XYZ file of N, CA, C and O in Angstrom:
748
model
N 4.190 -10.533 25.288
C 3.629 -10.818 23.979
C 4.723 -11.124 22.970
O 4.476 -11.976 22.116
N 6.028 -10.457 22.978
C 6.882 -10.597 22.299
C 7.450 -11.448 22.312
O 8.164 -11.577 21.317
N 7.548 -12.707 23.509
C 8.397 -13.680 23.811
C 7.202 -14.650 23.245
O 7.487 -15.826 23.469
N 5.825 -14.476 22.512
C 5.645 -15.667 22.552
C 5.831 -16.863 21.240
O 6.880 -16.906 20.598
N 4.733 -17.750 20.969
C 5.606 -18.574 19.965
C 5.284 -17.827 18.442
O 5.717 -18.264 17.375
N 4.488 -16.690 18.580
C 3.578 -16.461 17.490
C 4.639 -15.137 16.980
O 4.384 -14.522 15.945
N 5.591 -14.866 17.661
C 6.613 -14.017 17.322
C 8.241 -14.502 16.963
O 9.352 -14.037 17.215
N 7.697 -15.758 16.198
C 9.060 -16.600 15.860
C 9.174 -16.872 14.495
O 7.976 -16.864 14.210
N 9.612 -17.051 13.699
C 9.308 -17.573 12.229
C 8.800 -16.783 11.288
O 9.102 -15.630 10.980
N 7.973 -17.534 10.848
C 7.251 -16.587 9.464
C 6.145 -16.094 9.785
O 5.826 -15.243 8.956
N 4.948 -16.284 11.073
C 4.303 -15.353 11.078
C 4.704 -13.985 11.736
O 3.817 -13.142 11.876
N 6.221 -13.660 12.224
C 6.387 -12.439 12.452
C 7.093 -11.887 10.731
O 7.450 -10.722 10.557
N 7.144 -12.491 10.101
C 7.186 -11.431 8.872
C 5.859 -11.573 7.873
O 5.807 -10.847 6.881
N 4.986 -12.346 8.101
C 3.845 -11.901 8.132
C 2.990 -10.469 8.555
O 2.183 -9.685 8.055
N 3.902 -10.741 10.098
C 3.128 -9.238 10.393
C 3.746 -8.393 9.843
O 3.096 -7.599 9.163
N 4.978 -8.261 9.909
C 5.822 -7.172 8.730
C 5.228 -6.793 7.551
O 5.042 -5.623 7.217
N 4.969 -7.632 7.004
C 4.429 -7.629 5.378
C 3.127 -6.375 5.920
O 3.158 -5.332 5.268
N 2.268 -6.441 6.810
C 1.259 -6.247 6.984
C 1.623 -4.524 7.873
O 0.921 -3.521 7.745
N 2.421 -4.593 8.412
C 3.489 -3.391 8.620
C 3.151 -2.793 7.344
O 2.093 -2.221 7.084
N 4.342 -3.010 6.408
C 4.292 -2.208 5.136
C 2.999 -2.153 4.341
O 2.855 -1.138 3.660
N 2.234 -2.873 4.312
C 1.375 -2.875 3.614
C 0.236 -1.514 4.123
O -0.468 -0.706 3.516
N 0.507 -1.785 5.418
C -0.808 -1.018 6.067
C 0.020 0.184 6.193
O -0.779 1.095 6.411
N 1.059 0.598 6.173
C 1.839 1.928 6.570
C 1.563 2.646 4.713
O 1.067 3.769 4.620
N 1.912 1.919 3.513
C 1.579 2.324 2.454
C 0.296 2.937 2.103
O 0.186 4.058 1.604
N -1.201 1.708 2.547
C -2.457 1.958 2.046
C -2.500 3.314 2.721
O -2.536 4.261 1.934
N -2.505 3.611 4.018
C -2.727 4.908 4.788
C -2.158 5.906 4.190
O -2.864 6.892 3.979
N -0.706 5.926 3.746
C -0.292 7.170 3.162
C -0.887 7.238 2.018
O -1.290 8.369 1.749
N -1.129 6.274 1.087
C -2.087 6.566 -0.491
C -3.608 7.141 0.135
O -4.329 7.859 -0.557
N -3.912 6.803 1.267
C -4.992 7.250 1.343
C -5.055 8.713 2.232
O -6.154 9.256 2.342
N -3.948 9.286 2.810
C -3.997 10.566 3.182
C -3.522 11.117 1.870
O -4.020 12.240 1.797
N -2.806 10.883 0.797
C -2.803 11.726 -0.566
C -3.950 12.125 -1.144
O -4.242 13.207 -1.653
N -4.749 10.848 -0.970
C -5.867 11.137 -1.824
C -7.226 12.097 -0.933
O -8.083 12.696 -1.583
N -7.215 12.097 0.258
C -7.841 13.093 1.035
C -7.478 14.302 1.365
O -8.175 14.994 2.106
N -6.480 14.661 0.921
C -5.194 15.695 0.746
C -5.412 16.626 -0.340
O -5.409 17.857 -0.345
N -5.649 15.564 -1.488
C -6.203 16.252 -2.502
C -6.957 16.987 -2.702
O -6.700 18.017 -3.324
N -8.297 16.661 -2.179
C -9.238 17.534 -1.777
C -8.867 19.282 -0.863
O -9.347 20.407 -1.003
N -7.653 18.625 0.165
C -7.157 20.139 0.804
C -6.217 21.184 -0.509
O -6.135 22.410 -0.597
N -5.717 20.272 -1.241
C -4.468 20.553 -1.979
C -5.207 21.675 -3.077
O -4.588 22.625 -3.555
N -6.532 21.392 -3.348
C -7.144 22.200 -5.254
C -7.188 23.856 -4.589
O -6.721 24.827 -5.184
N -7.931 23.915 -3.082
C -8.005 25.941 -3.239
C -6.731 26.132 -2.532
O -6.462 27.302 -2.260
N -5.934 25.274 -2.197
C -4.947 26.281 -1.443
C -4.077 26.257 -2.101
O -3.943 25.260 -2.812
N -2.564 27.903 -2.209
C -1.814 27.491 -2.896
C -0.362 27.133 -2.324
O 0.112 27.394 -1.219
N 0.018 26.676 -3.060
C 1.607 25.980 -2.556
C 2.040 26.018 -1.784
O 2.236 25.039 -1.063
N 2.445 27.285 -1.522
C 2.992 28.235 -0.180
C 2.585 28.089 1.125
O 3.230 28.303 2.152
N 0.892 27.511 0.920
C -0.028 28.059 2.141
C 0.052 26.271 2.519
O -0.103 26.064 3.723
N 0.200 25.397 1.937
C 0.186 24.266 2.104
C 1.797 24.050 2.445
O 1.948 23.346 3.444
N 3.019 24.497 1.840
C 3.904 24.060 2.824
C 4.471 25.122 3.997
O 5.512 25.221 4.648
N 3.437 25.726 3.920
C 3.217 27.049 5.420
C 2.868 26.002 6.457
O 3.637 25.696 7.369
N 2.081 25.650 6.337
C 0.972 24.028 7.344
C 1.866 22.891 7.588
O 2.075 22.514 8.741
N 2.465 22.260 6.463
C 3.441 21.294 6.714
C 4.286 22.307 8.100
O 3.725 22.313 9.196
N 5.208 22.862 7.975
C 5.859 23.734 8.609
C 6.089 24.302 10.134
O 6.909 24.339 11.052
N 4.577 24.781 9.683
C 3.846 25.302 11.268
C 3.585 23.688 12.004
O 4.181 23.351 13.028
N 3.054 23.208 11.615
C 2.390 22.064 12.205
C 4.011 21.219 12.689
O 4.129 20.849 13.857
N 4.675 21.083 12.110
C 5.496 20.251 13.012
C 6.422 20.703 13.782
O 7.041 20.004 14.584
N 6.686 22.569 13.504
C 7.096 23.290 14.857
C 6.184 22.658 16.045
O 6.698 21.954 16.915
N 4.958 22.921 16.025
C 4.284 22.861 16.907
C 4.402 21.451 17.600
O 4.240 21.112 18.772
N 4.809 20.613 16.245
C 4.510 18.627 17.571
C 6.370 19.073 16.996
O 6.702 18.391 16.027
N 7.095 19.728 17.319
C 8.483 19.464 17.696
C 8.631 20.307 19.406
O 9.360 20.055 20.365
N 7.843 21.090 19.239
C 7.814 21.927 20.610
C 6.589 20.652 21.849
O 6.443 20.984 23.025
N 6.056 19.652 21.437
C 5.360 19.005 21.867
C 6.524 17.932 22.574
O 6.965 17.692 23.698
N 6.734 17.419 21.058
C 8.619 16.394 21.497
C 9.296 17.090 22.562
O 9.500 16.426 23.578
N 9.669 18.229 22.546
C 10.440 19.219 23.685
C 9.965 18.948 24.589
O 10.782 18.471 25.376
N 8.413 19.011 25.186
C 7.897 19.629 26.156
C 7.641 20.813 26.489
O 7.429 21.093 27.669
N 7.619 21.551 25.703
C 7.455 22.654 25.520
C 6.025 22.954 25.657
O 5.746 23.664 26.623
N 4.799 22.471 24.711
C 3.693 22.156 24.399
C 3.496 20.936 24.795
O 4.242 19.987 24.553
N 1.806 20.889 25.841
C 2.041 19.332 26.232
C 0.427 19.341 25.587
O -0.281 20.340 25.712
N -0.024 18.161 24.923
C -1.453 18.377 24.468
C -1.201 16.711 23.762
O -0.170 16.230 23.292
N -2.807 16.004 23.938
C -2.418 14.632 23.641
C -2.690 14.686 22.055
O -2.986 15.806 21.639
N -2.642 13.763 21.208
C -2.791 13.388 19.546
C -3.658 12.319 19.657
O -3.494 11.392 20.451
N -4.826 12.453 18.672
C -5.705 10.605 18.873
C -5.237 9.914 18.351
O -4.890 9.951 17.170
N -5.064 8.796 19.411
C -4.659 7.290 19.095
C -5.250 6.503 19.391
O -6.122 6.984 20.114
N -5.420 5.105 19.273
C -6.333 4.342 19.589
C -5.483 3.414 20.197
O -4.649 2.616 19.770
N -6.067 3.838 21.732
C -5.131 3.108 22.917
C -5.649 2.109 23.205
O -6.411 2.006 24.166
N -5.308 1.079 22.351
C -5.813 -0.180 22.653
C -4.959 -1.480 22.502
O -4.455 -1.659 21.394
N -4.744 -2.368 23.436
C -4.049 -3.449 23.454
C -4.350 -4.755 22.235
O -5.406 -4.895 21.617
N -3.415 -5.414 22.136
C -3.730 -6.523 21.277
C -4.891 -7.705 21.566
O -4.712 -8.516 22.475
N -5.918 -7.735 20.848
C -7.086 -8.622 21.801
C -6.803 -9.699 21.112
O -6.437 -9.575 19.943
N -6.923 -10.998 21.724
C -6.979 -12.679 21.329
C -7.441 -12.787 20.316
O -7.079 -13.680 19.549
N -8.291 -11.991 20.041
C -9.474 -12.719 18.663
C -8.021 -11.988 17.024
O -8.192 -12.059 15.808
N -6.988 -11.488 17.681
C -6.739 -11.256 16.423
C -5.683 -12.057 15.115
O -5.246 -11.868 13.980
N -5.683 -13.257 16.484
C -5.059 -14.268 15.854
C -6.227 -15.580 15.580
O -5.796 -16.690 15.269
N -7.243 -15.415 15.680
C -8.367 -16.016 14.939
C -8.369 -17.309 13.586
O -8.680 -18.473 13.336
N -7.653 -15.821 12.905
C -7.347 -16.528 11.388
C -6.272 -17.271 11.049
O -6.183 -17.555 9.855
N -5.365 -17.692 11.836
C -4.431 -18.261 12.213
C -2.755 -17.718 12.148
O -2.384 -16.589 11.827
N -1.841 -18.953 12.577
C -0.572 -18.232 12.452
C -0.094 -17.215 11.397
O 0.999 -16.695 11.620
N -0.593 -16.945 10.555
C -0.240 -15.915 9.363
C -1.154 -14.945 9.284
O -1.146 -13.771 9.653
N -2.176 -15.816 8.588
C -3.368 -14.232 8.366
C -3.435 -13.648 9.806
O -3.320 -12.423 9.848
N -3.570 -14.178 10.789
C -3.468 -13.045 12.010
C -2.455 -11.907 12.236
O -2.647 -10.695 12.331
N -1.334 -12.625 12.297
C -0.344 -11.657 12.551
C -0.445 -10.665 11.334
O -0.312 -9.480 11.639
N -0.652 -10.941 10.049
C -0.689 -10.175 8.988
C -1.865 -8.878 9.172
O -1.611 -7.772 8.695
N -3.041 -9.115 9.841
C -4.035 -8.854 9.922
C -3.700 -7.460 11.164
O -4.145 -6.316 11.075
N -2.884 -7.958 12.163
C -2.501 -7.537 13.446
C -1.256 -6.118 13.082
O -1.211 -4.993 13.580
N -0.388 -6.747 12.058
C 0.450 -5.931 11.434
C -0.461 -4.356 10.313
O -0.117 -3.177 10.393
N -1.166 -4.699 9.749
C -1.859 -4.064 8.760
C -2.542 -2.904 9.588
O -2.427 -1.688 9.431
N -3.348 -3.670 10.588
C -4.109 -2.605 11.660
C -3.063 -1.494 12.433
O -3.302 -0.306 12.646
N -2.260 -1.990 12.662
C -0.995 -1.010 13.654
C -0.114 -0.130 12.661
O 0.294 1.007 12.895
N 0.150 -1.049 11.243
C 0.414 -0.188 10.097
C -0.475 1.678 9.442
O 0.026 2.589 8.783
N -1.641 1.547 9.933
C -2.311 2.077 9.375
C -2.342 3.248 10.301
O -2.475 4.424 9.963
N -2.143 2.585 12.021
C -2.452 3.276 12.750
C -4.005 3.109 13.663
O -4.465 3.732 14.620
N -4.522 1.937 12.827
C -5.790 2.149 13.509
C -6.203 1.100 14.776
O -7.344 0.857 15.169
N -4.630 0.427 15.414
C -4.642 0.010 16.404
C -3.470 0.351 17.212
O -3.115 -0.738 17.664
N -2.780 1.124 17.589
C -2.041 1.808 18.263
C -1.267 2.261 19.124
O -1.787 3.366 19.277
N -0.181 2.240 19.990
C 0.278 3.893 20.608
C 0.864 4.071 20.029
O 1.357 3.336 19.172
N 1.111 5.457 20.335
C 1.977 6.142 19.271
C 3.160 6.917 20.172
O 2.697 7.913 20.729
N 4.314 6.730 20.391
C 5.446 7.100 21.384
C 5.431 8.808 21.472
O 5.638 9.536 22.443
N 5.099 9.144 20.050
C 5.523 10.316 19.523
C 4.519 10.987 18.446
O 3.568 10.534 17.809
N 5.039 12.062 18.502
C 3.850 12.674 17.459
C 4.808 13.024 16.058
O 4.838 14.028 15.346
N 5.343 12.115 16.017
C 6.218 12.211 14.778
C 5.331 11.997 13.327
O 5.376 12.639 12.278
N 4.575 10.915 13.690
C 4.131 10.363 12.080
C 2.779 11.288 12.011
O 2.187 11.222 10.934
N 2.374 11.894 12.720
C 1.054 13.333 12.596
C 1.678 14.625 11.765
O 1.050 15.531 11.217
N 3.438 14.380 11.862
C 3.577 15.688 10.692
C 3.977 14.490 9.510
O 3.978 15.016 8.397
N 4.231 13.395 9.471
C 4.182 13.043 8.073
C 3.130 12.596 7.520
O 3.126 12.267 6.333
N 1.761 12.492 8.524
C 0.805 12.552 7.468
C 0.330 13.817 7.264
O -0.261 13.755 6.187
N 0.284 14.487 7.521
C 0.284 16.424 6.829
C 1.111 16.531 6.172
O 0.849 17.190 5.165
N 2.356 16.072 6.270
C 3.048 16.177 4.941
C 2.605 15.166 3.552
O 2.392 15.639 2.435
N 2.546 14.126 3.789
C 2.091 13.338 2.708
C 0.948 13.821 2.246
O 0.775 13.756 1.029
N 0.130 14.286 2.906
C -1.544 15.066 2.803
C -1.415 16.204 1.735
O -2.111 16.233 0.720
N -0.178 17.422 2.146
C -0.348 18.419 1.660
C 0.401 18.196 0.561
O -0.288 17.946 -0.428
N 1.742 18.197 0.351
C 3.038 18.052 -0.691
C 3.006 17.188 -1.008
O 2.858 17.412 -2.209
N 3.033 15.842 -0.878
C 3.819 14.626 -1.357
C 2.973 13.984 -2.718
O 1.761 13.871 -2.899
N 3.931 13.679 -3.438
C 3.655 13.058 -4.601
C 3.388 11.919 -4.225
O 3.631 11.430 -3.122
N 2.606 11.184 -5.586
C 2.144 9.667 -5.405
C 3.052 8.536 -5.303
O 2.617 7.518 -4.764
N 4.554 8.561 -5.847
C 5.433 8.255 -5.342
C 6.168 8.392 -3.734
O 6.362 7.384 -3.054
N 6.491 9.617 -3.313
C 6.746 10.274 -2.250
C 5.277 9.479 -1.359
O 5.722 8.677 -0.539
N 4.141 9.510 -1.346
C 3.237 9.184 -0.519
C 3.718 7.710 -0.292
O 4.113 7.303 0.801
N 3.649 6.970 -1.398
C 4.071 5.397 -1.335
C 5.410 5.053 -0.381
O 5.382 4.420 0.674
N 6.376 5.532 -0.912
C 7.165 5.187 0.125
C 7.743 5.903 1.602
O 8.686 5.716 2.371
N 6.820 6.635 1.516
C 6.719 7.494 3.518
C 5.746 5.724 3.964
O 5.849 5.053 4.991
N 4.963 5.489 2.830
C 4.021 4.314 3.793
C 4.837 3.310 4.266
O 4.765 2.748 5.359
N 5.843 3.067 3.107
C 6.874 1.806 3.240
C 7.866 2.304 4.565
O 8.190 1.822 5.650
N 8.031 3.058 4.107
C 8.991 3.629 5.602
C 8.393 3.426 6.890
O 8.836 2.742 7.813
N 7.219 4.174 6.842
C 6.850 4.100 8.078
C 6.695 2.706 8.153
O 7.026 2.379 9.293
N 6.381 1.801 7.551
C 5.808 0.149 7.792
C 7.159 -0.362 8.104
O 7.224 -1.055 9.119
N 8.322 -0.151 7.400
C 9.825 -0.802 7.697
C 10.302 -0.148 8.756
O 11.179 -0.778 9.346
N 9.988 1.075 9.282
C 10.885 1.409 10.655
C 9.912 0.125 12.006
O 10.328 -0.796 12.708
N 8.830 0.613 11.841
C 8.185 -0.225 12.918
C 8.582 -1.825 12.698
O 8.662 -2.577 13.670
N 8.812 -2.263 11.399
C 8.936 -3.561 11.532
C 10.454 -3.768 11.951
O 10.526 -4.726 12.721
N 11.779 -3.149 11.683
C 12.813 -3.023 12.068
C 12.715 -2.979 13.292
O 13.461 -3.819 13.796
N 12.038 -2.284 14.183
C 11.814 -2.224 15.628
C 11.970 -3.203 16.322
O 12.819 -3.435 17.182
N 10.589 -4.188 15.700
C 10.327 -5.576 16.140
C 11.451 -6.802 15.701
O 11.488 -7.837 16.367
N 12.245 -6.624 14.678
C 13.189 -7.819 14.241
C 14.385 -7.406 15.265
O 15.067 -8.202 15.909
N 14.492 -5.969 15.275
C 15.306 -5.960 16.382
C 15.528 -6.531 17.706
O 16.433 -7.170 18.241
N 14.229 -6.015 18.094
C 13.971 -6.424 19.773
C 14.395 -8.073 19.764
O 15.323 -8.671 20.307
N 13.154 -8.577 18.793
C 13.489 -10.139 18.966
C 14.684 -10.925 18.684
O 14.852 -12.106 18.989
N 15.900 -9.777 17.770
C 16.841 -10.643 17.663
C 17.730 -10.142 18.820
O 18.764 -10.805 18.897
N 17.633 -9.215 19.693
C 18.471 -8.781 20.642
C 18.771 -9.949 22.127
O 19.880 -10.480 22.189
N 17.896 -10.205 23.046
C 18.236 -11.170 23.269
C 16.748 -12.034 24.162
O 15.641 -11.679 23.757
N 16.764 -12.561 24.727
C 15.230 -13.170 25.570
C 15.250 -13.096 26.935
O 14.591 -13.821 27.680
N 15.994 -12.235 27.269
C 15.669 -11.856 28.799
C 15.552 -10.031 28.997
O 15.831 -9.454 30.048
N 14.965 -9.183 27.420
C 14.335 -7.873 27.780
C 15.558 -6.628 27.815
O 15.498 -5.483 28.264
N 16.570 -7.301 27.206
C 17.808 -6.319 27.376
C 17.403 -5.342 26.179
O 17.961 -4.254 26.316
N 16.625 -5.414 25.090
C 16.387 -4.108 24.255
C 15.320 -3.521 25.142
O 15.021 -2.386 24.770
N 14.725 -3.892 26.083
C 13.832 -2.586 26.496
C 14.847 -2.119 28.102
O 14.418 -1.076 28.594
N 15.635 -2.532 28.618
C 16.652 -1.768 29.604
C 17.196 -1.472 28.393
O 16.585 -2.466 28.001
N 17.771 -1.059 27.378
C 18.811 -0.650 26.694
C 18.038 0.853 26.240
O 18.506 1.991 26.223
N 16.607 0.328 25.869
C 15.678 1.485 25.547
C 15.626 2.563 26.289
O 15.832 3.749 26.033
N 15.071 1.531 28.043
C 14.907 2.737 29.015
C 15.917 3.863 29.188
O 15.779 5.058 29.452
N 17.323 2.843 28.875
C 19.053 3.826 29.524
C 18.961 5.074 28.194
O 19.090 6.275 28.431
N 18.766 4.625 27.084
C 19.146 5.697 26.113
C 17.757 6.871 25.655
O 17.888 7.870 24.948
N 16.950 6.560 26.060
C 15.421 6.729 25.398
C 15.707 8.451 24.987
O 15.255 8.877 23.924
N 16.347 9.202 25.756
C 16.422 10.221 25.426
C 17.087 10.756 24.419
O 16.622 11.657 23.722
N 18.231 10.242 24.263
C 19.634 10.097 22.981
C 19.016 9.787 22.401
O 18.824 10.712 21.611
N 18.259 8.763 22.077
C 17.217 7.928 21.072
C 16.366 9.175 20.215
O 16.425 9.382 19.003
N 15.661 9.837 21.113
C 14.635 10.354 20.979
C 15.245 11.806 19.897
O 14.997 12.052 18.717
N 16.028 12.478 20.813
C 16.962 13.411 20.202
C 17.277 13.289 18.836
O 16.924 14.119 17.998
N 18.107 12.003 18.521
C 18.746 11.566 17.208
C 17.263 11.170 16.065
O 17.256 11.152 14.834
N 16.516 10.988 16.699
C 15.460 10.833 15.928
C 14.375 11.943 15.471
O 13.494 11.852 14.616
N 14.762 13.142 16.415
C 13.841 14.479 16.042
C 14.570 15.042 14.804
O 14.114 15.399 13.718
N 16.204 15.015 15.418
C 17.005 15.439 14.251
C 16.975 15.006 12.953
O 16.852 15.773 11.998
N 17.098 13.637 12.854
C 16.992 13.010 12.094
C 15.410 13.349 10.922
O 15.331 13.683 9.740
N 14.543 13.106 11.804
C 13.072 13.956 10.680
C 13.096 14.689 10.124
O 12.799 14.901 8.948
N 13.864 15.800 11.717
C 13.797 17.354 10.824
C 14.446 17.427 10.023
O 13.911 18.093 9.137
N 15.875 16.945 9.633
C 16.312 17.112 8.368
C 15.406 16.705 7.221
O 15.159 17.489 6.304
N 14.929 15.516 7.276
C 14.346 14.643 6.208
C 13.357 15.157 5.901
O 12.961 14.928 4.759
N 12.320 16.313 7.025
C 11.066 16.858 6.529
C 11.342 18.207 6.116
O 10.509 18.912 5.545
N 12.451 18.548 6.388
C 13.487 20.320 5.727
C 13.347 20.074 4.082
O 12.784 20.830 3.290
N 14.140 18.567 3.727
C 14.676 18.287 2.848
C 13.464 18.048 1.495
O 13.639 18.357 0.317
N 11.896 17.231 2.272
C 10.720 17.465 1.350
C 10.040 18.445 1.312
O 9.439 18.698 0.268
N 9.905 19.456 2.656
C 9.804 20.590 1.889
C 10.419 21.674 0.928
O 9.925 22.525 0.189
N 11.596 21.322 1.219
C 12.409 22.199 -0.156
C 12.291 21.683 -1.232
O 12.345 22.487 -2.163
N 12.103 20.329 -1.584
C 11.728 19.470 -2.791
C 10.080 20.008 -3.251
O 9.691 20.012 -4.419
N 9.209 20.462 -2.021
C 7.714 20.595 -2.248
C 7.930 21.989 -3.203
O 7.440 22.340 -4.276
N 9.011 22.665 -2.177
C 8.512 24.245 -2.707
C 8.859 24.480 -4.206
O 8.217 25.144 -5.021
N 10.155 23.708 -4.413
C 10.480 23.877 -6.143
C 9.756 23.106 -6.624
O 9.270 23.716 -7.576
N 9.347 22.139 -6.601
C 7.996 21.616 -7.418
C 6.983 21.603 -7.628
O 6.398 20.826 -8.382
N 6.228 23.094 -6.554
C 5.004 23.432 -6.662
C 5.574 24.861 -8.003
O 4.868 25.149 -8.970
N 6.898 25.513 -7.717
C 7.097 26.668 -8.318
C 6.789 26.444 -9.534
O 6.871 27.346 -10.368
């Protein structure tokens, strides 16, 4: 799918656009359903949950805990380039942005939407969306600028674990770092 012509030019930053776009709307919209969790509980008990909850999908990452997360395991179908070279891919990007077309490698972005849910400001919500929409789209500019005979996915397979590692670390700091930001700004 990646080699084909619809992943060359401007409708792959089309789909990007649609990356960020759809990684944003989702986090504004787990704030605002959040909210609703956020009015009886207090501070504490909400970044108790942030907390607990991603011990638990970090002991999952381990293997420690093996238990699946819903995703919607579903492949890219034909009809979603319909609307043509742009609005499709845009369309294609937005859906996978959001999450609501899917896999998911990891159960990484299930503690940042509990985090964005419970703590995160309307700022803070906005750009976890952008993030999440720019790592996945970084993914893809990568792969395709790496080379056309599949050497980023042998490069993937050789490191996947180093990968994986540097990237738990990497959260956990970054989700240490908003909850200590949550807890003095609920104080």
């Amino acid at each position: 799918m990646l080699g084909s012509p619809v992943w060359r030019g401007a409708p792959t930053y089309a789909f990007c656009a649609g990356l960020l776009a759809g990684g944003t709307a989702m986090c504004l919209l787990l704030l605002v359903l959040g909210s609703l969790l956020r009015a009886p509980l207090p501070g504490w008990v909400r970044v108790a949950i942030v907390a607990g909850w991603y011990l638990v999908l970090l002991a999952r990452e381990l293997g420690v805990l093996r238990f699946r997360l819903p995703e919607n395991r579903r492949l890219v179908p034909e009809t979603v380039f319909r609307l043509g070279r742009f609005i499709g891919p845009f369309q294609f990007g937005l859906e996978m942005g959001t999450g609501a077309r899917t896999y998911l490698p990891t159960g990484l972005p299930y503690a940042l939407a509990v985090t964005v849910a419970l703590v995160a400001s309307p700022v803070a919500a906005a750009v976890a969306g952008l993030g999440f929409g720019l790592g996945r789209s970084l993914m893809l500019l990568a792969n395709l600028g790496y080379d056309r005979e599949g050497g980023w996915d042998v490069q993937w397979q050789t490191y996947h674990r180093q990968i994986t590692a540097a990237l738990i670390v990497a959260f956990t700091a970054t989700l240490a770092v908003a909850v200590l930001i949550a807890v003095n700004w609920i104080r």
